[in-house]
Coordinates of C-alpha atoms in Angstrom, one line a residue:
M1 CA 1.5 -5.2 0.4
S2 CA 4.6 -5.4 2.3
E3 CA 8.3 -4.5 2.5
N4 CA 9.5 -7.4 4.5
S5 CA 12.0 -8.7 2.1
G6 CA 13.4 -5.8 0.1
H7 CA 14.2 -6.3 -3.5
H8 CA 14.9 -9.9 -4.3
A9 CA 18.5 -10.5 -5.3
P10 CA 19.1 -12.1 -8.7
N11 CA 21.0 -15.0 -7.2
E12 CA 18.2 -16.0 -4.8
S13 CA 16.8 -19.3 -5.7
L14 CA 13.3 -19.7 -6.9
T15 CA 12.6 -22.0 -4.0
A16 CA 13.9 -19.5 -1.4
L17 CA 11.8 -16.7 -3.0
S18 CA 8.7 -19.0 -3.1
I19 CA 9.1 -19.8 0.6
G20 CA 9.5 -16.1 1.4
A21 CA 6.4 -15.4 -0.6
I22 CA 4.4 -17.9 1.4
G23 CA 5.5 -16.2 4.6
V24 CA 4.7 -12.6 3.5
V25 CA 2.4 -12.5 0.5
F26 CA -0.2 -15.1 1.6
G27 CA -0.5 -14.2 5.3
D28 CA -3.7 -12.3 4.9
I29 CA -5.5 -14.6 2.5
G30 CA -4.1 -17.6 4.4
T31 CA -5.9 -16.6 7.6
S32 CA -9.3 -16.2 5.8
P33 CA -10.4 -19.8 6.8
L34 CA -10.6 -18.6 10.4
Y35 CA -13.7 -16.6 9.6
A36 CA -14.9 -16.7 5.9
L37 CA -17.1 -19.8 6.0
K38 CA -18.4 -19.1 9.5
E39 CA -19.4 -15.5 8.6
S40 CA -21.3 -16.8 5.5
F41 CA -23.7 -18.7 7.8
V42 CA -23.7 -16.9 11.1
G43 CA -23.0 -13.3 10.0
H44 CA -25.4 -10.4 9.4
H45 CA -27.3 -12.4 6.8
P46 CA -27.3 -16.0 8.2
L47 CA -28.0 -19.0 6.1
V48 CA -29.7 -22.3 7.0
V49 CA -27.0 -25.0 7.4
D50 CA -28.1 -27.5 4.8
R51 CA -26.6 -29.2 1.7
L52 CA -28.0 -26.6 -0.7
H53 CA -26.5 -23.6 1.0
M54 CA -23.2 -25.3 2.1
F55 CA -22.5 -26.6 -1.4
G56 CA -23.5 -23.2 -2.9
V57 CA -21.2 -21.2 -0.6
I58 CA -18.2 -23.6 -1.2
S59 CA -18.8 -23.5 -4.9
L60 CA -18.8 -19.7 -4.8
M61 CA -15.6 -19.6 -2.7
F62 CA -13.8 -21.9 -5.1
W63 CA -14.8 -20.0 -8.2
T64 CA -14.1 -16.7 -6.5
M65 CA -10.6 -17.8 -5.7
M66 CA -10.2 -19.2 -9.2
L67 CA -11.5 -16.1 -11.1
I68 CA -10.2 -13.3 -8.9
V69 CA -6.9 -14.6 -7.6
T70 CA -5.8 -17.2 -10.1
I71 CA -7.0 -15.7 -13.4
K72 CA -7.2 -12.0 -12.7
Y73 CA -4.2 -11.5 -10.5
V74 CA -1.8 -14.5 -11.1
L75 CA -2.4 -14.9 -14.9
I76 CA -3.1 -11.2 -15.9
I77 CA -2.3 -8.5 -13.4
L78 CA 1.1 -9.9 -12.3
R79 CA 2.3 -9.2 -15.9
A80 CA 1.7 -5.5 -15.3
D81 CA 5.0 -4.7 -13.7
N82 CA 6.5 -1.3 -13.4
N83 CA 10.2 -2.2 -13.8
G84 CA 9.5 -5.2 -11.5
E85 CA 7.3 -3.3 -9.0
G86 CA 3.6 -3.8 -8.4
G87 CA 0.8 -2.2 -6.4
S88 CA -1.8 0.5 -7.1
L89 CA 0.7 3.4 -7.2
A90 CA 3.2 1.5 -9.3
L91 CA 0.4 0.7 -11.8
L92 CA -0.7 4.3 -11.7
A93 CA 2.8 5.5 -12.5
L94 CA 3.1 2.9 -15.3
I95 CA -0.1 4.0 -17.0
G96 CA 0.6 7.7 -16.4
R97 CA 4.1 7.3 -18.0
T98 CA 2.5 5.7 -21.1
I99 CA -0.6 7.8 -21.7
G100 CA 1.1 11.1 -20.6
K101 CA -1.2 14.1 -20.1
N102 CA -4.6 13.7 -21.8
R103 CA -8.2 14.0 -20.9
W104 CA -8.2 10.6 -19.1
S105 CA -5.1 11.1 -17.0
P106 CA -6.9 13.0 -14.1
L107 CA -9.5 10.2 -13.9
V108 CA -6.8 7.5 -13.9
A109 CA -4.9 9.4 -11.2
M110 CA -8.0 9.6 -9.1
L111 CA -8.6 5.9 -9.4
G112 CA -5.0 5.1 -8.2
V113 CA -5.3 7.5 -5.3
M114 CA -8.7 6.0 -4.3
A115 CA -7.2 2.5 -4.3
T116 CA -4.4 3.7 -2.1
A117 CA -6.9 5.4 0.3
L118 CA -8.9 2.2 0.5
F119 CA -5.7 0.2 1.3
Y120 CA -5.2 2.3 4.5
G121 CA -8.8 1.3 5.6
D122 CA -7.9 -2.4 4.9
A123 CA -4.6 -2.0 6.8
I124 CA -6.5 -0.9 9.9
I125 CA -9.1 -3.7 9.8
T126 CA -6.8 -6.6 8.9
P127 CA -4.8 -6.8 12.2
A128 CA -7.9 -6.3 14.3
M129 CA -10.0 -8.9 12.4
S130 CA -7.2 -11.5 12.1
V131 CA -5.9 -11.4 15.6
L132 CA -9.4 -11.4 17.2
S133 CA -10.5 -14.3 15.0
A134 CA -7.5 -16.4 16.1
V135 CA -7.7 -15.6 19.8
E136 CA -11.4 -16.4 19.8
G137 CA -10.4 -20.0 19.3
L138 CA -9.8 -20.0 23.0
T139 CA -13.6 -20.1 23.5
V140 CA -13.6 -23.5 21.6
V141 CA -11.0 -24.8 24.0
N142 CA -13.0 -23.6 27.0
P143 CA -16.0 -21.3 26.8
G144 CA -14.9 -19.7 30.1
F145 CA -11.9 -18.2 28.3
G146 CA -14.2 -15.8 26.5
R147 CA -13.5 -12.9 28.9
F148 CA -9.8 -13.1 28.1
V149 CA -10.1 -12.7 24.3
L150 CA -10.2 -8.9 24.2
P151 CA -7.3 -8.3 26.6
I152 CA -5.1 -10.9 24.9
A153 CA -5.8 -9.6 21.5
V154 CA -5.0 -6.0 22.6
V155 CA -1.7 -7.2 24.2
I156 CA -0.7 -9.0 21.0
L157 CA -1.4 -6.0 18.9
L158 CA 0.4 -3.6 21.2
G159 CA 3.4 -5.9 21.1
L160 CA 3.3 -6.2 17.3
F161 CA 3.2 -2.4 16.7
S162 CA 5.8 -1.7 19.4
V163 CA 8.5 -3.9 17.8
Q164 CA 8.2 -2.3 14.3
S165 CA 11.0 0.1 14.9
H166 CA 13.4 -2.8 15.2
G167 CA 12.6 -4.0 11.7
T168 CA 11.3 -7.3 10.4
A169 CA 14.5 -8.9 9.2
T170 CA 14.8 -11.2 12.2
M171 CA 11.1 -12.1 12.3
G172 CA 11.0 -12.4 8.5
K173 CA 13.4 -15.4 8.6
F174 CA 10.7 -17.3 10.6
F175 CA 7.7 -16.1 8.6
G176 CA 8.1 -18.6 5.7
P177 CA 8.6 -21.8 7.8
I178 CA 5.8 -20.9 10.2
M179 CA 3.4 -20.2 7.3
I180 CA 4.4 -23.5 5.6
V181 CA 3.6 -25.3 8.8
Y182 CA 0.3 -23.4 9.0
F183 CA -0.7 -24.2 5.4
A184 CA 0.3 -27.8 6.0
V185 CA -2.0 -27.9 9.1
L186 CA -4.8 -26.3 7.0
A187 CA -4.5 -29.1 4.5
L188 CA -4.2 -31.9 7.0
L189 CA -7.3 -30.7 9.0
G190 CA -9.2 -30.5 5.8
I191 CA -8.2 -33.9 4.5
H192 CA -9.0 -35.5 7.8
S193 CA -12.5 -34.1 7.7
I194 CA -13.1 -34.6 4.0
V195 CA -12.6 -38.4 4.2
Q196 CA -15.5 -38.6 6.6
A197 CA -17.9 -37.1 4.0
P198 CA -16.1 -37.2 0.6
E199 CA -19.2 -36.2 -1.3
V200 CA -18.4 -32.6 -0.3
I201 CA -15.8 -32.5 -3.1
S202 CA -18.6 -32.3 -5.6
A203 CA -19.4 -28.8 -4.2
L204 CA -16.6 -27.5 -6.5
S205 CA -19.0 -27.8 -9.5
P206 CA -20.3 -24.3 -10.5
H207 CA -23.8 -25.7 -10.9
H208 CA -24.2 -25.6 -7.0
A209 CA -23.6 -21.9 -7.1
F210 CA -26.2 -21.5 -9.7
E211 CA -28.7 -23.7 -7.7
F212 CA -28.1 -21.5 -4.7
F213 CA -28.9 -18.3 -6.7
M214 CA -31.9 -19.9 -8.3
A215 CA -33.3 -21.1 -4.9
N216 CA -32.9 -17.7 -3.2
P217 CA -31.4 -14.9 -5.3
R218 CA -31.5 -12.3 -2.5
L219 CA -29.8 -14.4 0.1
A220 CA -27.2 -15.7 -2.4
F221 CA -26.4 -12.1 -3.4
L222 CA -26.0 -11.0 0.3
A223 CA -23.9 -14.1 1.0
L224 CA -21.3 -12.8 -1.6
G225 CA -20.4 -10.2 1.0
S226 CA -19.1 -12.9 3.3
V227 CA -17.8 -15.2 0.5
V228 CA -15.4 -12.5 -0.6
L229 CA -13.7 -12.7 2.7
A230 CA -12.0 -15.8 1.2
V231 CA -10.0 -13.6 -1.1
T232 CA -9.0 -10.8 1.3
G233 CA -5.4 -10.2 0.8
A234 CA -5.4 -11.0 -2.9
E235 CA -4.1 -7.5 -3.7
A236 CA -0.9 -8.5 -1.8
L237 CA 0.0 -10.8 -4.7
Y238 CA 0.5 -7.8 -7.0
A239 CA 1.8 -5.4 -4.4
D240 CA 4.6 -7.7 -3.3
M241 CA 5.7 -8.6 -6.8
G242 CA 8.8 -6.4 -6.5
H243 CA 10.1 -8.4 -3.6
F244 CA 9.6 -12.0 -4.8
G245 CA 8.9 -11.8 -8.5
R246 CA 5.9 -13.0 -10.5
K247 CA 7.2 -16.6 -10.9
A248 CA 7.7 -17.2 -7.2
I249 CA 4.3 -15.7 -6.2
S250 CA 2.6 -17.8 -8.9
I251 CA 4.2 -21.0 -7.8
S252 CA 3.4 -20.3 -4.1
W253 CA -0.2 -19.7 -4.9
L254 CA -0.9 -22.5 -7.4
Y255 CA 1.0 -25.3 -5.6
V256 CA 0.8 -24.3 -1.9
A257 CA -1.7 -21.6 -0.8
F258 CA -4.6 -22.4 -3.1
P259 CA -4.7 -26.2 -2.6
C260 CA -4.3 -25.9 1.2
L261 CA -7.0 -23.2 1.4
L262 CA -9.4 -25.3 -0.7
L263 CA -8.8 -28.4 1.3
N264 CA -9.5 -26.6 4.5
Y265 CA -12.8 -25.0 3.2
L266 CA -14.0 -28.4 2.0
G267 CA -13.0 -29.9 5.4
Q268 CA -15.0 -27.2 7.2
A269 CA -18.0 -27.9 5.0
S270 CA -17.8 -31.6 5.6
L271 CA -17.7 -31.1 9.4
V272 CA -20.6 -28.7 9.4
L273 CA -22.8 -31.0 7.3
R274 CA -22.1 -33.8 9.8
N275 CA -22.4 -31.5 12.8
P276 CA -24.4 -28.3 12.1
D277 CA -23.5 -26.9 15.6
A278 CA -19.9 -26.7 14.6
I279 CA -20.7 -23.7 12.4
S280 CA -20.0 -21.4 15.4
N281 CA -16.3 -21.9 14.7
P282 CA -15.7 -24.7 12.2
F283 CA -12.0 -24.0 11.8
F284 CA -11.1 -24.9 15.3
F285 CA -13.8 -27.6 15.7
M286 CA -12.1 -29.6 12.9
A287 CA -9.2 -30.2 15.3
P288 CA -9.3 -32.9 18.0
D289 CA -9.6 -31.6 21.5
W290 CA -5.9 -32.1 22.4
A291 CA -4.8 -30.1 19.3
R292 CA -7.1 -27.1 19.7
L293 CA -4.9 -25.0 22.1
P294 CA -1.8 -25.5 19.9
L295 CA -3.9 -24.7 16.9
V296 CA -5.0 -21.4 18.5
A297 CA -1.3 -20.6 19.1
L298 CA -0.4 -21.5 15.5
A299 CA -3.3 -19.5 14.1
T300 CA -2.4 -16.5 16.3
M301 CA 1.2 -16.6 14.9
A302 CA -0.2 -16.7 11.4
T303 CA -2.5 -13.7 12.0
V304 CA 0.5 -11.8 13.5
I305 CA 2.4 -12.5 10.3
A306 CA -0.6 -11.4 8.2
S307 CA -0.8 -8.2 10.2
Q308 CA 2.9 -7.6 9.9
A309 CA 2.6 -7.9 6.1
V310 CA -0.1 -5.3 6.0
I311 CA 1.6 -2.9 8.4
S312 CA 4.8 -3.1 6.4
G313 CA 2.7 -2.5 3.3
A314 CA 1.3 0.7 4.9
F315 CA 5.0 1.9 5.4
S316 CA 5.8 1.0 1.8
V317 CA 2.7 2.8 0.3
S318 CA 3.4 5.8 2.5
H319 CA 6.9 6.0 1.2
Q320 CA 5.8 5.7 -2.4
A321 CA 3.1 8.4 -1.8
V322 CA 5.7 10.8 -0.5
Q323 CA 8.0 10.2 -3.5
L324 CA 5.2 10.6 -6.0
G325 CA 4.0 13.8 -4.4
F326 CA 0.8 12.7 -2.7
L327 CA 2.0 13.0 0.9
P328 CA 4.3 15.5 2.7
R329 CA 7.7 14.4 3.7
L330 CA 7.5 11.9 6.5
K331 CA 10.2 10.6 8.9
I332 CA 11.3 7.3 7.3
M333 CA 13.8 5.1 9.1
H334 CA 15.6 2.2 7.5
T335 CA 15.7 -0.9 9.6
S336 CA 18.1 -3.0 7.5
A337 CA 21.6 -2.2 6.1
K338 CA 21.1 -4.8 3.4
A339 CA 17.4 -4.6 2.3
A340 CA 16.5 -1.0 1.1
G341 CA 12.8 -1.9 1.3
Q342 CA 12.7 -2.5 5.0
I343 CA 11.5 0.8 6.4
Y344 CA 9.7 2.1 9.5
V345 CA 7.5 5.2 9.4
P346 CA 6.7 6.2 13.1
L347 CA 3.7 8.4 12.3
V348 CA 2.0 5.7 10.2
N349 CA 2.8 3.0 12.8
W350 CA 1.4 4.8 15.8
G351 CA -1.6 6.1 13.8
L352 CA -2.4 2.6 12.7
L353 CA -2.1 1.2 16.3
A354 CA -4.5 3.9 17.6
M355 CA -7.1 3.1 15.0
V356 CA -6.7 -0.7 15.4
I357 CA -7.2 -0.6 19.2
L358 CA -10.2 1.7 18.7
L359 CA -11.6 -0.9 16.3
V360 CA -11.1 -3.8 18.7
F361 CA -12.8 -2.0 21.6
G362 CA -15.5 -0.6 19.3
F363 CA -16.5 -3.9 17.5
R364 CA -15.4 -6.3 20.3
S365 CA -15.6 -9.5 18.1
S366 CA -14.5 -10.8 14.7
G367 CA -18.1 -11.4 13.8
N368 CA -18.9 -7.7 14.3
L369 CA -15.8 -6.7 12.4
A370 CA -16.7 -8.9 9.5
A371 CA -19.3 -6.3 8.5
A372 CA -16.6 -3.7 8.2
Y373 CA -14.2 -6.1 6.5
G374 CA -14.5 -6.7 2.8
I375 CA -15.8 -3.3 1.4
A376 CA -12.3 -1.9 1.2
V377 CA -11.1 -5.1 -0.5
T378 CA -13.9 -5.2 -3.1
G379 CA -13.5 -1.4 -3.7
T380 CA -9.9 -1.9 -4.4
M381 CA -10.7 -4.8 -6.7
V382 CA -13.2 -2.7 -8.7
I383 CA -10.6 0.1 -9.1
T384 CA -7.9 -2.5 -10.1
A385 CA -10.3 -3.8 -12.8
C386 CA -10.8 -0.3 -14.1
L387 CA -7.0 0.3 -14.2
L388 CA -6.6 -3.1 -15.9
G389 CA -9.0 -1.9 -18.6
V390 CA -6.9 1.2 -19.2
L391 CA -3.8 -1.0 -19.2
T392 CA -5.0 -3.4 -21.8
F393 CA -6.2 -0.7 -24.1
T394 CA -3.3 1.8 -23.8
V395 CA -0.2 0.0 -22.6
W396 CA -0.5 -3.5 -23.8
K397 CA -2.6 -2.5 -26.8
W398 CA -4.7 -5.6 -26.9
H399 CA -7.3 -6.0 -29.6
P400 CA -10.2 -3.7 -28.6
V401 CA -12.7 -6.6 -28.5
L402 CA -10.5 -8.8 -26.3
A403 CA -9.5 -5.8 -24.0
G404 CA -13.2 -4.8 -23.7
A405 CA -14.4 -8.3 -23.0
V406 CA -11.8 -8.9 -20.3
T407 CA -12.4 -5.6 -18.6
L408 CA -16.2 -6.0 -18.7
A409 CA -15.9 -9.5 -17.3
F410 CA -13.8 -8.4 -14.3
L411 CA -15.7 -5.2 -13.7
T412 CA -19.0 -7.2 -13.6
I413 CA -17.5 -9.8 -11.2
D414 CA -15.9 -7.3 -8.9
G415 CA -18.9 -4.9 -9.2
V416 CA -21.3 -7.6 -7.9
Y417 CA -19.0 -8.4 -4.9
F418 CA -18.7 -4.6 -4.1
A419 CA -22.5 -4.2 -4.4
S420 CA -23.0 -7.1 -1.9
T421 CA -20.5 -5.8 0.6
A422 CA -22.1 -2.3 0.2
T423 CA -25.2 -3.7 2.0
K424 CA -23.0 -4.0 5.1
I425 CA -22.2 -0.2 5.2
P426 CA -24.7 0.5 8.0
D427 CA -23.4 -2.4 10.1
G428 CA -19.7 -1.3 10.1
G429 CA -18.8 -1.0 6.4
W430 CA -18.8 2.7 6.9
F431 CA -15.6 2.6 8.9
P432 CA -13.1 1.7 6.1
L433 CA -15.0 4.1 3.8
L434 CA -14.6 6.9 6.3
V435 CA -10.9 6.1 6.7
A436 CA -10.5 6.0 2.9
A437 CA -12.4 9.4 2.5
V438 CA -10.1 11.0 5.0
V439 CA -6.9 9.6 3.4
F440 CA -8.2 10.5 -0.1
T441 CA -8.8 14.1 1.1
L442 CA -5.2 14.3 2.5
L443 CA -3.6 12.8 -0.6
T444 CA -5.5 15.0 -3.1
T445 CA -5.1 18.1 -0.9
W446 CA -1.4 17.7 -0.8
A447 CA -1.0 17.0 -4.5
T448 CA -3.2 20.0 -5.5
G449 CA -1.6 22.2 -2.9
R450 CA 1.9 21.5 -4.3
R451 CA 0.7 22.3 -7.8
L452 CA -0.8 25.6 -6.6
V453 CA 2.4 26.5 -4.7
R454 CA 4.5 25.8 -7.8
A455 CA 2.1 27.9 -9.9
R456 CA 2.3 30.9 -7.4
L457 CA 6.1 30.7 -7.3
A458 CA 6.3 30.6 -11.1
E459 CA 4.2 33.8 -11.3
D460 CA 6.9 35.7 -9.3
S461 CA 9.8 34.0 -10.9
I462 CA 12.1 35.7 -13.4
P463 CA 14.0 33.9 -16.3
F464 CA 17.6 32.9 -15.4
A465 CA 19.1 34.6 -18.4
T466 CA 17.6 37.9 -17.2
F467 CA 18.8 37.3 -13.7
I468 CA 22.4 36.7 -14.8
K469 CA 22.4 39.8 -16.9
S470 CA 21.1 42.0 -14.1
V471 CA 23.6 40.5 -11.6
G472 CA 26.6 40.5 -13.9
E473 CA 29.8 41.5 -12.3
R474 CA 28.1 43.8 -9.8
V475 CA 27.6 41.3 -7.0
R476 CA 30.5 40.3 -4.8
R477 CA 31.5 36.6 -5.1
V478 CA 33.0 34.7 -2.2
P479 CA 34.8 31.3 -2.2
G480 CA 32.8 28.2 -1.9
T481 CA 29.7 26.5 -3.3
S482 CA 26.0 27.3 -2.6
V483 CA 23.3 24.8 -3.5
F484 CA 19.8 26.3 -3.7
L485 CA 17.0 23.7 -3.6
A486 CA 14.2 24.6 -6.1
S487 CA 10.8 22.9 -6.7
T488 CA 11.1 23.4 -10.4
N489 CA 13.9 23.5 -12.9
E490 CA 12.8 26.8 -14.4
G491 CA 13.4 30.4 -13.3
V492 CA 15.2 31.6 -10.3
P493 CA 14.4 30.0 -6.9
P494 CA 13.0 32.4 -4.2
G495 CA 15.8 31.4 -1.9
L496 CA 18.4 32.7 -4.2
L497 CA 16.6 36.0 -4.6
H498 CA 16.1 36.4 -0.9
N499 CA 19.8 35.6 -0.2
L500 CA 20.9 38.2 -2.7
K501 CA 18.5 40.8 -1.4
H502 CA 19.6 40.5 2.2
N503 CA 23.3 39.4 2.0
H504 CA 24.3 41.1 -1.3
I505 CA 26.9 38.3 -2.0
L506 CA 27.0 35.1 -4.0
H507 CA 29.4 32.1 -3.8
D508 CA 31.8 31.5 -6.7
R509 CA 29.8 28.5 -7.7
V510 CA 26.0 28.5 -7.4
V511 CA 24.0 25.4 -8.1
I512 CA 20.2 25.4 -8.6
L513 CA 19.2 21.9 -7.6
T514 CA 15.8 20.3 -8.3
V515 CA 14.9 16.8 -7.1
A516 CA 12.5 15.1 -9.5
N517 CA 10.6 11.9 -9.0
R518 CA 10.1 9.6 -11.9
G519 CA 7.2 7.2 -12.4
V520 CA 9.5 4.2 -12.1
P521 CA 10.6 2.3 -9.0
H522 CA 14.3 3.0 -9.4
V523 CA 16.5 5.3 -11.5
A524 CA 19.8 3.9 -12.6
Q525 CA 22.9 5.7 -11.4
A526 CA 23.9 6.7 -14.9
D527 CA 20.5 8.5 -15.3
R528 CA 20.5 10.1 -11.9
C529 CA 22.0 13.5 -12.6
E530 CA 21.6 16.1 -15.3
V531 CA 23.8 19.2 -15.3
E532 CA 23.4 22.4 -17.3
D533 CA 26.1 25.2 -17.3
L534 CA 24.3 28.5 -17.2
G535 CA 27.5 30.6 -17.3
Q536 CA 29.3 32.9 -14.8
G537 CA 29.6 30.1 -12.2
F538 CA 25.9 29.2 -12.2
Y539 CA 24.7 25.6 -12.8
R540 CA 21.4 24.0 -12.9
M541 CA 21.2 20.4 -11.7
V542 CA 18.4 17.9 -11.7
L543 CA 18.6 14.7 -9.5
R544 CA 16.1 12.0 -10.5
Y545 CA 14.8 9.4 -8.1
G546 CA 12.3 6.5 -8.5
F547 CA 9.4 6.1 -6.1
M548 CA 11.2 3.3 -4.3
D549 CA 14.5 5.2 -4.1
E550 CA 15.9 7.2 -1.2
A551 CA 16.9 10.7 -1.9
D552 CA 20.4 11.5 -0.5
I553 CA 21.7 14.8 -2.0
P554 CA 25.2 14.9 -0.4
E555 CA 25.8 11.4 -1.7
A556 CA 24.7 12.3 -5.2
L557 CA 26.8 15.4 -5.3
A558 CA 29.9 13.5 -4.1
Q559 CA 29.7 11.5 -7.3
E560 CA 29.3 14.5 -9.6
D561 CA 32.1 16.7 -11.0
R562 CA 30.5 18.2 -14.1
A563 CA 29.1 21.3 -12.3
G564 CA 32.4 23.1 -12.0
G565 CA 34.4 20.3 -10.4
P566 CA 34.0 18.1 -7.4
F567 CA 31.9 19.1 -4.4
K568 CA 33.8 19.4 -1.1
A569 CA 31.5 18.8 1.9
M570 CA 33.0 21.6 4.1
E571 CA 32.9 24.2 1.3
T572 CA 29.3 23.5 0.3
S573 CA 26.3 25.4 1.8
Y574 CA 22.7 24.4 1.3
F575 CA 20.0 27.1 1.0
L576 CA 16.4 26.0 1.7
S577 CA 13.3 28.1 1.1
R578 CA 10.6 27.7 3.7
Q579 CA 7.3 29.3 2.7
T580 CA 4.7 30.2 5.3
L581 CA 1.4 29.6 3.5
I582 CA -1.4 32.1 3.8
P583 CA -4.9 30.7 2.8
S584 CA -6.7 33.2 0.7
S585 CA -9.8 33.6 -1.5
R586 CA -7.8 33.4 -4.6
P587 CA -8.9 30.6 -7.1
G588 CA -7.4 27.3 -6.1
M589 CA -8.8 25.1 -3.4
A590 CA -11.6 25.6 -0.9
L591 CA -10.5 27.6 2.0
W592 CA -10.7 24.7 4.4
R593 CA -8.5 22.6 2.1
E594 CA -6.0 25.4 1.9
K595 CA -5.9 25.6 5.7
L596 CA -5.4 21.8 5.8
F597 CA -2.6 22.0 3.3
A598 CA -0.9 24.7 5.4
V599 CA -1.1 22.5 8.5
M600 CA 0.4 19.6 6.5
V601 CA 3.3 21.8 5.3
R602 CA 4.0 22.9 8.9
N603 CA 4.1 19.3 10.1
A604 CA 6.1 17.9 7.2
Q605 CA 9.6 16.6 7.9
S606 CA 12.2 19.2 7.1
A607 CA 13.9 19.0 3.7
M608 CA 17.2 19.0 5.6
E609 CA 16.4 15.6 7.3
F610 CA 14.6 14.2 4.3
F611 CA 17.4 14.8 1.9
K612 CA 20.1 14.0 4.5
L613 CA 21.7 17.4 4.4
P614 CA 24.5 18.1 7.0
T615 CA 22.9 20.1 9.8
N616 CA 25.9 22.5 10.1
R617 CA 25.8 23.4 6.4
V618 CA 22.1 24.4 6.0
I619 CA 20.7 27.9 5.8
E620 CA 16.9 28.3 5.8
L621 CA 15.3 31.4 4.2
G622 CA 11.6 32.1 5.0
S623 CA 8.9 33.9 3.0
Q624 CA 5.2 34.2 2.9
L625 CA 3.1 32.9 0.1
E626 CA -0.7 33.3 -0.7
I627 CA -2.4 30.2 -2.1

């Protein structure tokens, strides 16, 4: 999931988009050959290096990529676009918009939030795992370099996170070409090794996977937990659809990434069958001695790109979560004047860095990290399969038999992989689950807390018609415009009541403004604003934004003249209500969650900054509210 390229322009060629997709979308899955096959044999459930096990693992890897990536994602899920956007939250918004409020909607919402929470766990592990596995190639060049692996990996990660505030536009231009070279090297290394034992190609037959399971069902089942590492990053195909389009991503996978990955895995298998000792690091041992150091450098660049994609993805998901009401307002900086999608979220960036460094020092090697890797991926795949089922039944309205068969098939496949990776929970798999649990708690606490606050405010609100009648001509009106921000488009906002209570005056024009987020990526300018004349100089206005849009209230008002004429910047004052939340024993959330929500409210970015309000035209009115 990433934001490296912003929305793709209509005039961009399919070739350019496909190259961009190779550079961004396939960074994560492209670096899987660094560790996937190795971990299947030397990981926490080691296999004997022989023809039965090697052919079985390669067969499983091929059919895993075929079923999960090619069929599930490329052929089916990429068709589930929310006005061109993809990803768990976009899919959740698409389904929610279609099914509305019914008995299933809370469960569907929970699934979408769980997938988002698991993504953050994956976003922490991917940079640590990828960079460590590449730098460990130095030990193949010279075993004495082993002591430098950890410091070099940490320096690379520190550098990567430190440059995020500068944006990825400049680096992004090099991502595609570097990854094309990397994939070409994958294929060439694979071909060079395959020709020395061409019988390895027959491992693609599914009967080898069945033989593996028949010979040792328990070991084969446990091996799936390492085999699935071959498809880590598959979710990026769907998440990045808004940037490159379904066609470009499909072409890049089918004609570049998939064939090159397959050739490399076959090459590794050929090498290990000829030289079993090479299983300690088959990716680097495939290269001749003189090429190993350059290969380490190329692989490190590829892992940095893979890490960049997932970091940018974390920024994107955080932005969507804020817009959809699952996270408090965060400071979001735009790093490109041209591409709206290129953003930087400082809190997320430094939080990820701290956790990644903690992981590197805690696990110390890619082999140890492999136990933690995978469970977040398979968990997300299971949730995506569930949402796919809801999609086929309710949105696409497939025939129930077909929808049920497809859903059951993918739930079974993904469920088996999840069950296999679940066996690694004691060895490190607990970490992404812990991260996901914390993030899930934060997301649901914020969403529930906002709902409770709105409900409490509604209890004290009075109808606007009643308010206008009571105010009438008795309140002094002064020149100018006051804009009161309100969380709902009903009743009188607390800020207006407090202002009237303390100042005893109103401006000639009073606008009650509500910012509403729609379950679509972007709202067209023509549908942005809705205005209602309430009489006596009062207007109610609703500004609608998509979850990929940026809310800019002054800009929106500058284009609007239906609410009593144009808005003049120096004659418009903005009134914000700031509630101090008091946790109480009233029915709502558990007391500890209410306290957590209060802390999140206090640390949220101010509405003034978030909505780009001019600092010298804002008045904040405070009040206390029990939740």
